[in-house]
PDB file of C-alpha atoms in Angstrom:
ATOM      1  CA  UNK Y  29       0.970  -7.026   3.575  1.00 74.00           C
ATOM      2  CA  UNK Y  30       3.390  -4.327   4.208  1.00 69.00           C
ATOM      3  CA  UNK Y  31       6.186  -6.615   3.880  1.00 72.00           C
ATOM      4  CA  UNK Y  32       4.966  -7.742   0.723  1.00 77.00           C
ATOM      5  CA  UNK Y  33       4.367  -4.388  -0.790  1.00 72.00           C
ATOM      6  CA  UNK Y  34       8.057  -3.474   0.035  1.00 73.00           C
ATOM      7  CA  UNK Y  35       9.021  -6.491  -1.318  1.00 76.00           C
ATOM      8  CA  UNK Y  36       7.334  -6.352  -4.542  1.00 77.00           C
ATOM      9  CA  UNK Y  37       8.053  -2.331  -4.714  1.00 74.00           C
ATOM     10  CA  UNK Y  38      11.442  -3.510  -4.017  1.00 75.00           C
ATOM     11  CA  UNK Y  39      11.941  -6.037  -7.171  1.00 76.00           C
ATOM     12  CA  UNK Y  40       9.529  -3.510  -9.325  1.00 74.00           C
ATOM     13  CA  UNK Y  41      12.211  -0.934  -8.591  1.00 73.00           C
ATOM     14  CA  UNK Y  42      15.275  -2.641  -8.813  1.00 74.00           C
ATOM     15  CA  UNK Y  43      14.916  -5.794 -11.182  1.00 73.00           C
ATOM     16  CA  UNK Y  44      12.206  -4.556 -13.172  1.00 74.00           C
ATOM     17  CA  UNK Y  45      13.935  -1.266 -13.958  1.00 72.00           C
ATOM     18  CA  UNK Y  46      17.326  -3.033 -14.828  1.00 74.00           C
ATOM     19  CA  UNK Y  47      15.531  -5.456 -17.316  1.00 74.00           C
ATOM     20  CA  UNK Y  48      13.387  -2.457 -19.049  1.00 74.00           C
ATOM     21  CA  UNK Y  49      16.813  -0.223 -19.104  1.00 71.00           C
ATOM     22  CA  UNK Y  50      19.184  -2.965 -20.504  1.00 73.00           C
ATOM     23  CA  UNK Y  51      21.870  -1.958 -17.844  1.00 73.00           C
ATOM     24  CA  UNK Y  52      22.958  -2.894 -14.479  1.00 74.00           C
ATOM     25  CA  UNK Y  53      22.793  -0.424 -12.400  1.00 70.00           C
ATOM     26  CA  UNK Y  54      25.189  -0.770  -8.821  1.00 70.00           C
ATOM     27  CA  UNK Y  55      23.029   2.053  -7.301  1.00 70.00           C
ATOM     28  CA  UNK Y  56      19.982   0.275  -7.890  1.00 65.00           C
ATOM     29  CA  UNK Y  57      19.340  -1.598  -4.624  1.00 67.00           C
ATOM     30  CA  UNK Y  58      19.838   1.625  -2.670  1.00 70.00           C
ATOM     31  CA  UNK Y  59      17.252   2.701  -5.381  1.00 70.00           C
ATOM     32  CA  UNK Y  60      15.132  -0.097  -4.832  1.00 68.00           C
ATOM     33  CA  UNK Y  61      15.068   0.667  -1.088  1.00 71.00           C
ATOM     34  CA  UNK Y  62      13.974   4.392  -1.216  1.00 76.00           C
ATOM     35  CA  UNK Y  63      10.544   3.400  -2.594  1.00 74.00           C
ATOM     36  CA  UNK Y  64       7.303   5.202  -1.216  1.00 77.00           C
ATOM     37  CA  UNK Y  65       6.277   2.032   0.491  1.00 74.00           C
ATOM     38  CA  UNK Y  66       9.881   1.208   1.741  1.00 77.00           C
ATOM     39  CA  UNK Y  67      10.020   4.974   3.553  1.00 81.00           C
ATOM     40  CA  UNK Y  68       6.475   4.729   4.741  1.00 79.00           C
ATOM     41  CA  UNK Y  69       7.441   1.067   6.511  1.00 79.00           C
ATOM     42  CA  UNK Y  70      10.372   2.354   7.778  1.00 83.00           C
ATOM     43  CA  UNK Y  71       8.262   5.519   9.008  1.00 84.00           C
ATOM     44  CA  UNK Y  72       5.646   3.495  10.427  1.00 81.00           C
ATOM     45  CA  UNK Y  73       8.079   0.672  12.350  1.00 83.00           C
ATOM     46  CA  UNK Y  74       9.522   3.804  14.416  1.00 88.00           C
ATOM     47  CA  UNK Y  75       6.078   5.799  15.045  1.00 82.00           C
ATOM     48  CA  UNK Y  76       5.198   2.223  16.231  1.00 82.00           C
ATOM     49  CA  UNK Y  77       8.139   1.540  18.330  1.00 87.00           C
ATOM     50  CA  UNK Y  78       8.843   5.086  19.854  1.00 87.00           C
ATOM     51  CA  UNK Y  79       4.717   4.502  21.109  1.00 83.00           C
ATOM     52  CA  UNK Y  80       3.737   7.768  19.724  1.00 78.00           C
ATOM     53  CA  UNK Y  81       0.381   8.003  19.636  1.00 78.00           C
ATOM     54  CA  UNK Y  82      -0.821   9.858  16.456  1.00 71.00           C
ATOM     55  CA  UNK Y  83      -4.305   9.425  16.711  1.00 72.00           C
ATOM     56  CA  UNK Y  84      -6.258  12.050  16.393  1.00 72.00           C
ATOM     57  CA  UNK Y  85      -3.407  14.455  15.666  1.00 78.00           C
ATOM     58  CA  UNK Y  86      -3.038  16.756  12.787  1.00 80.00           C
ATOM     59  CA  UNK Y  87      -0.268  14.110  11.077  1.00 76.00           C
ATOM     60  CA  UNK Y  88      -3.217  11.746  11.800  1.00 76.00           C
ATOM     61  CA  UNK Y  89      -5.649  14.280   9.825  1.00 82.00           C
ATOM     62  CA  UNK Y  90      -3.446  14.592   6.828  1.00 83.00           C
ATOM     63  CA  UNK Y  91      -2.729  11.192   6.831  1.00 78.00           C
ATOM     64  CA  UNK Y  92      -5.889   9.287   6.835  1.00 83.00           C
ATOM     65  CA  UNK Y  93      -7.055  12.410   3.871  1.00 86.00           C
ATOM     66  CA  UNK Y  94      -4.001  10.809   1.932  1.00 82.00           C
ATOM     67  CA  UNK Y  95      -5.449   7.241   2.903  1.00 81.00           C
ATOM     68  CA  UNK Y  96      -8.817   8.085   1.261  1.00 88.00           C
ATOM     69  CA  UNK Y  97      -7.372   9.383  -1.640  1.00 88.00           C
ATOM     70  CA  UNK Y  98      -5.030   7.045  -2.981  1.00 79.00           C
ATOM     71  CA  UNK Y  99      -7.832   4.674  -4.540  1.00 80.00           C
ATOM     72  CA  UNK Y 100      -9.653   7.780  -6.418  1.00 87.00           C
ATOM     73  CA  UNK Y 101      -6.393   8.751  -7.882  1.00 84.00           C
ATOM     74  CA  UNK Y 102      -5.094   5.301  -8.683  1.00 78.00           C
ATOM     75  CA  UNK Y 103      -8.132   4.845 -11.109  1.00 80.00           C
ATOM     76  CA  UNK Y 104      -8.266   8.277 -12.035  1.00 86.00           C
ATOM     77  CA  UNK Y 105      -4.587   7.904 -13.006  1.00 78.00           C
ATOM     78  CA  UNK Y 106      -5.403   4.385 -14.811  1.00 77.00           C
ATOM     79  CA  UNK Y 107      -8.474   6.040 -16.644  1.00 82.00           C
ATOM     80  CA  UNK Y 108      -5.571   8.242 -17.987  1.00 81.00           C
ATOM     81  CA  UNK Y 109      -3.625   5.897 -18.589  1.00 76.00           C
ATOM     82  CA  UNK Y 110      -5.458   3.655 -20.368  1.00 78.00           C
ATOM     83  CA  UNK Y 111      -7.590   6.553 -22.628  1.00 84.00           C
ATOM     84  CA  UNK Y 112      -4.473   7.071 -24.538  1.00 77.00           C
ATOM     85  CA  UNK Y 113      -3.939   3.612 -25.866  1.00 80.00           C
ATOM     86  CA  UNK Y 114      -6.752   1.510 -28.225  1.00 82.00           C
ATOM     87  CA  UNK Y 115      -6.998  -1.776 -26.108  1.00 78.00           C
ATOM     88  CA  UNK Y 116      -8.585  -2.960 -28.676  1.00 80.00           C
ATOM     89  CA  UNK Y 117      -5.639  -3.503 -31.029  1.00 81.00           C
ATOM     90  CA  UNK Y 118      -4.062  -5.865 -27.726  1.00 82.00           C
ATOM     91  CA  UNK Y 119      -7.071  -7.729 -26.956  1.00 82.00           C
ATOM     92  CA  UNK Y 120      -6.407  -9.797 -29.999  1.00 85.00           C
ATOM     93  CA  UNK Y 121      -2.909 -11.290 -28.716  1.00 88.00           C
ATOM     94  CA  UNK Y 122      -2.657 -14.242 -26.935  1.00 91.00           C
ATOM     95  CA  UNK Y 123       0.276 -12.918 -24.975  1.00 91.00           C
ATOM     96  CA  UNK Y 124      -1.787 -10.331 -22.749  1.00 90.00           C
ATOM     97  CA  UNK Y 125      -4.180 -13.551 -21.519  1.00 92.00           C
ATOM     98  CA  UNK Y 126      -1.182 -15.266 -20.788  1.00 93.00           C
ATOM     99  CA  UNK Y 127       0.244 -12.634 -18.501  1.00 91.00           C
ATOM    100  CA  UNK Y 128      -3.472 -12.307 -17.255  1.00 93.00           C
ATOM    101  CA  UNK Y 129      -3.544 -16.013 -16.683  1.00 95.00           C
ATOM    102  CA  UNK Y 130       0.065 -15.679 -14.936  1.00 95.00           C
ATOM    103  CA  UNK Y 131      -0.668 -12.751 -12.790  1.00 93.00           C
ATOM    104  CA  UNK Y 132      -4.415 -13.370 -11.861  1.00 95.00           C
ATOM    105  CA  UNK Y 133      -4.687 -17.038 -11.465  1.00 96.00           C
ATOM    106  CA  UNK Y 134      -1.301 -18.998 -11.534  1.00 97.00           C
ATOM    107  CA  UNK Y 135       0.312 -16.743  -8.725  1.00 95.00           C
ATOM    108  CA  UNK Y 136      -2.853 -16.802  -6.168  1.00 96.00           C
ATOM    109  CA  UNK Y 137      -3.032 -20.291  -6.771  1.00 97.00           C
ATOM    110  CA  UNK Y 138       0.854 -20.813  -6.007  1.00 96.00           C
ATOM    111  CA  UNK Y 139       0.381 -18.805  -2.286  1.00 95.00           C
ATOM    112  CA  UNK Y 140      -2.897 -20.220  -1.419  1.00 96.00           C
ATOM    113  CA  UNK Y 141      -0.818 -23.394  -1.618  1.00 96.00           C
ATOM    114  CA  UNK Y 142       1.869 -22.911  -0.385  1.00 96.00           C
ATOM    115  CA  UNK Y 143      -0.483 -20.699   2.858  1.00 95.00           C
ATOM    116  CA  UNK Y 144      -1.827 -24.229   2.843  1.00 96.00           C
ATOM    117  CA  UNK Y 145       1.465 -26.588   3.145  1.00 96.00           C
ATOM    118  CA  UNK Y 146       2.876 -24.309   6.098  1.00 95.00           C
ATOM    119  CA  UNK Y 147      -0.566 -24.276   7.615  1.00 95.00           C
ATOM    120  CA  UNK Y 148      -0.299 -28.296   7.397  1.00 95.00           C
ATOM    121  CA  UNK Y 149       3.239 -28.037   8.659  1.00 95.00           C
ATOM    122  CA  UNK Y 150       1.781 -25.995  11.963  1.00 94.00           C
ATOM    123  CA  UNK Y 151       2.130 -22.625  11.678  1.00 93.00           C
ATOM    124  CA  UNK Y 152      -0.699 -20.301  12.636  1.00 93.00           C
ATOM    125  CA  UNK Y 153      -2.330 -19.080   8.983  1.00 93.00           C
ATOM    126  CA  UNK Y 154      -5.606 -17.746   9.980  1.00 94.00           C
ATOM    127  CA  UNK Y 155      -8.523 -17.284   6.766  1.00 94.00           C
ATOM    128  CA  UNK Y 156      -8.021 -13.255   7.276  1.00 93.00           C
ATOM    129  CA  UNK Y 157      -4.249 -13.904   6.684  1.00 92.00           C
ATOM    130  CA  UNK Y 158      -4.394 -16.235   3.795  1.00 95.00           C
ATOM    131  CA  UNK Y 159      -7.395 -13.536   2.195  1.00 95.00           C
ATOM    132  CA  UNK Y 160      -4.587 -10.784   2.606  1.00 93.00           C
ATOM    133  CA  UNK Y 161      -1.892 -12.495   1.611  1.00 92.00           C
ATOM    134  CA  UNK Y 162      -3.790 -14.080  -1.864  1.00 94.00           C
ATOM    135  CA  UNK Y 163      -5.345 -10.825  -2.777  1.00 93.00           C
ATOM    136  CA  UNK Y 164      -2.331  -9.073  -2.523  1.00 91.00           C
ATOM    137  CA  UNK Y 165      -1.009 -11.192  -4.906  1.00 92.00           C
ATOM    138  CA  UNK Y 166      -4.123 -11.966  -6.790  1.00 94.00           C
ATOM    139  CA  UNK Y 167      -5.193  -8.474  -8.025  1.00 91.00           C
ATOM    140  CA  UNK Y 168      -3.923  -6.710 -11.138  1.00 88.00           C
ATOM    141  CA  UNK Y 169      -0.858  -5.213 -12.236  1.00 79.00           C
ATOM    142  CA  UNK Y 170      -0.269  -1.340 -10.890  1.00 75.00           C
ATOM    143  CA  UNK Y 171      -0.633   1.862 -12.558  1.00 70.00           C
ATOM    144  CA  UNK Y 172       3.268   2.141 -11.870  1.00 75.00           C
ATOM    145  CA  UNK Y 173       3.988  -0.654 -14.349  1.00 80.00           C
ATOM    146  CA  UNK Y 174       2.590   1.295 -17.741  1.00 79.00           C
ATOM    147  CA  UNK Y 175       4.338   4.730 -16.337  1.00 75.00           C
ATOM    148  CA  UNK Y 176       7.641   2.061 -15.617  1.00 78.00           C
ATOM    149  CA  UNK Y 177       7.499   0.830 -19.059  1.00 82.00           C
ATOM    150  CA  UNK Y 178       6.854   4.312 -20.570  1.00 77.00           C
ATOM    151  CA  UNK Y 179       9.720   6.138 -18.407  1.00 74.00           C
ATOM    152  CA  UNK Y 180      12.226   3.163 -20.000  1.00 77.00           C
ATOM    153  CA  UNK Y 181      11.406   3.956 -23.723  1.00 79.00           C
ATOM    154  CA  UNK Y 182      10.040   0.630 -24.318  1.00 82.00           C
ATOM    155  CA  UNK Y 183       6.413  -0.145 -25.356  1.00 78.00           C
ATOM    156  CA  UNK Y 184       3.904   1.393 -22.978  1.00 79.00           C
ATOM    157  CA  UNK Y 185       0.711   0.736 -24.785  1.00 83.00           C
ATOM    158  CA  UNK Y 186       1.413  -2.834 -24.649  1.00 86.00           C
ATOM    159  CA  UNK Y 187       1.974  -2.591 -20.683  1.00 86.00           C
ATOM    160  CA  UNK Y 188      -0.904  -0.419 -20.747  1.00 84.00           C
ATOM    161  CA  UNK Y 189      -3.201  -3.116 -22.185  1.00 86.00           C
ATOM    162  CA  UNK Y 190      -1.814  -5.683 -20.098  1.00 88.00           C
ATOM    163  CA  UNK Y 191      -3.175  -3.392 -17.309  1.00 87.00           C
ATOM    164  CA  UNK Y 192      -6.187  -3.085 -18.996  1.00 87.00           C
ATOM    165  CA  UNK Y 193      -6.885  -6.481 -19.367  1.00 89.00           C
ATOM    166  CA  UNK Y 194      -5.465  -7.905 -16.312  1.00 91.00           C
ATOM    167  CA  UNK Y 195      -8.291  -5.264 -14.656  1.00 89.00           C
ATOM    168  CA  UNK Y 196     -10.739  -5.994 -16.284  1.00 89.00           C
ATOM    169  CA  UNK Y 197     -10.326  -9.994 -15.641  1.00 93.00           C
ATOM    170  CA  UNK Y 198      -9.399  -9.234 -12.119  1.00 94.00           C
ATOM    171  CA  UNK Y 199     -13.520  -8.238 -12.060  1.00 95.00           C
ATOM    172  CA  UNK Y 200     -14.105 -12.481 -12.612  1.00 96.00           C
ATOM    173  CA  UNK Y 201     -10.616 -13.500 -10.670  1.00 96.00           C
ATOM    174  CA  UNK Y 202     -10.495 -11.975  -7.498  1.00 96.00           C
ATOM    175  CA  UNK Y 203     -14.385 -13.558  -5.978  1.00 96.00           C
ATOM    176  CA  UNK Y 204     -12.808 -16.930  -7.620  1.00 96.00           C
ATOM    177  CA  UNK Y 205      -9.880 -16.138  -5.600  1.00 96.00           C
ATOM    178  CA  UNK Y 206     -11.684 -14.934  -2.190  1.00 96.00           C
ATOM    179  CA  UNK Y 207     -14.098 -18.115  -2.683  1.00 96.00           C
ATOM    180  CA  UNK Y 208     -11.405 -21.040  -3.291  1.00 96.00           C
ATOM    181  CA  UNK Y 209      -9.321 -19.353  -0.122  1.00 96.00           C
ATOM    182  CA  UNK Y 210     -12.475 -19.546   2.016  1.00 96.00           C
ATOM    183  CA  UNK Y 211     -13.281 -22.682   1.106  1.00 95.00           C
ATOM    184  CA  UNK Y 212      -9.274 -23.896   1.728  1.00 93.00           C
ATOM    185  CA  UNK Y 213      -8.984 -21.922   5.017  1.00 92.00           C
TER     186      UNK Y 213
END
């Protein structure tokens, strides 16, 4: 899941920056690399390697307090977020369910198949795998995407109701996507 997350940080921070900007930016792999998640993987490979054993430690402490955190400020930041913008005025437009149908349905469906073909093919893809790897792909757009949008000049209510909705939905999608991977795997 790691892997993922740098890799979707990764195209979120290069390739979804140059399309909101208009311009092509040659710094904006290096860009794309200094992500968050990208430092914290690169952090985490070397703790891991070097055997250091943080456990219990007060890096460990501050840590695992940052770890609890992040989900209370992710929807505190999204109840933000989404109180400036009338949802209501999106919820009429076909276009939001379509990214909603995209994002929540089409793309789990994709990597629970394809988890499927290279489990056929032999490799080792174990339920707890394919549930990781499907969720991660199967819940709803970031907070980061509106505050992208927004930090581009382009139309951040609109991402912001995307959000909305695709959260909302995720509330139906994600037990249809937990129960068709159990069932598969």
């Amino acid at each position: 899941l790691s892997i993922y997350n740098v890799f979707s940080s990764f195209i979120m921070f290069t390739m979804g920056r140059q399309f909101l900007s208009g311009k092509k930016e040659r710094k904006a792999i290096l860009k794309g690399f200094l992500t968050p998640v990208t430092i914290a993987l690169i952090l985490g490979v070397i703790i891991s390697l070097c055997k250091v054993n943080l456990f219990k430690t007060r890096v460990y402490n501050c840590v695992e307090i940052l770890a609890l955190s992040s989900a209370p400020l992710s929807v505190t930041l999204l109840g933000f977020i989404f109180s400036k913008v009338k949802i209501v005025e999106f919820i009429k437009k076909l276009s939001v369910y379509y990214v909603a149908l995209i994002k929540l349905i089409v793309s789990p469906l994709i990597t629970i198949i394809t988890l499927f073909l290279l489990k056929l093919l032999g490799l080792e893809i174990t339920l707890s795998l394919a549930l990781g790897v499907s969720l991660a792909v199967a819940v709803p757009t970031a907070a980061t995407v509106p505050a992208l949008v927004d930090l581009n000049g382009k139309n951040g209510n609109y991402a912001t109701a995307l959000t909305a909705v695709n959260t909302g939905l995720s509330v139906i999608t994600l037990p249809l996507i937990i129960y068709l991977t159990q069932i598969i795997f």
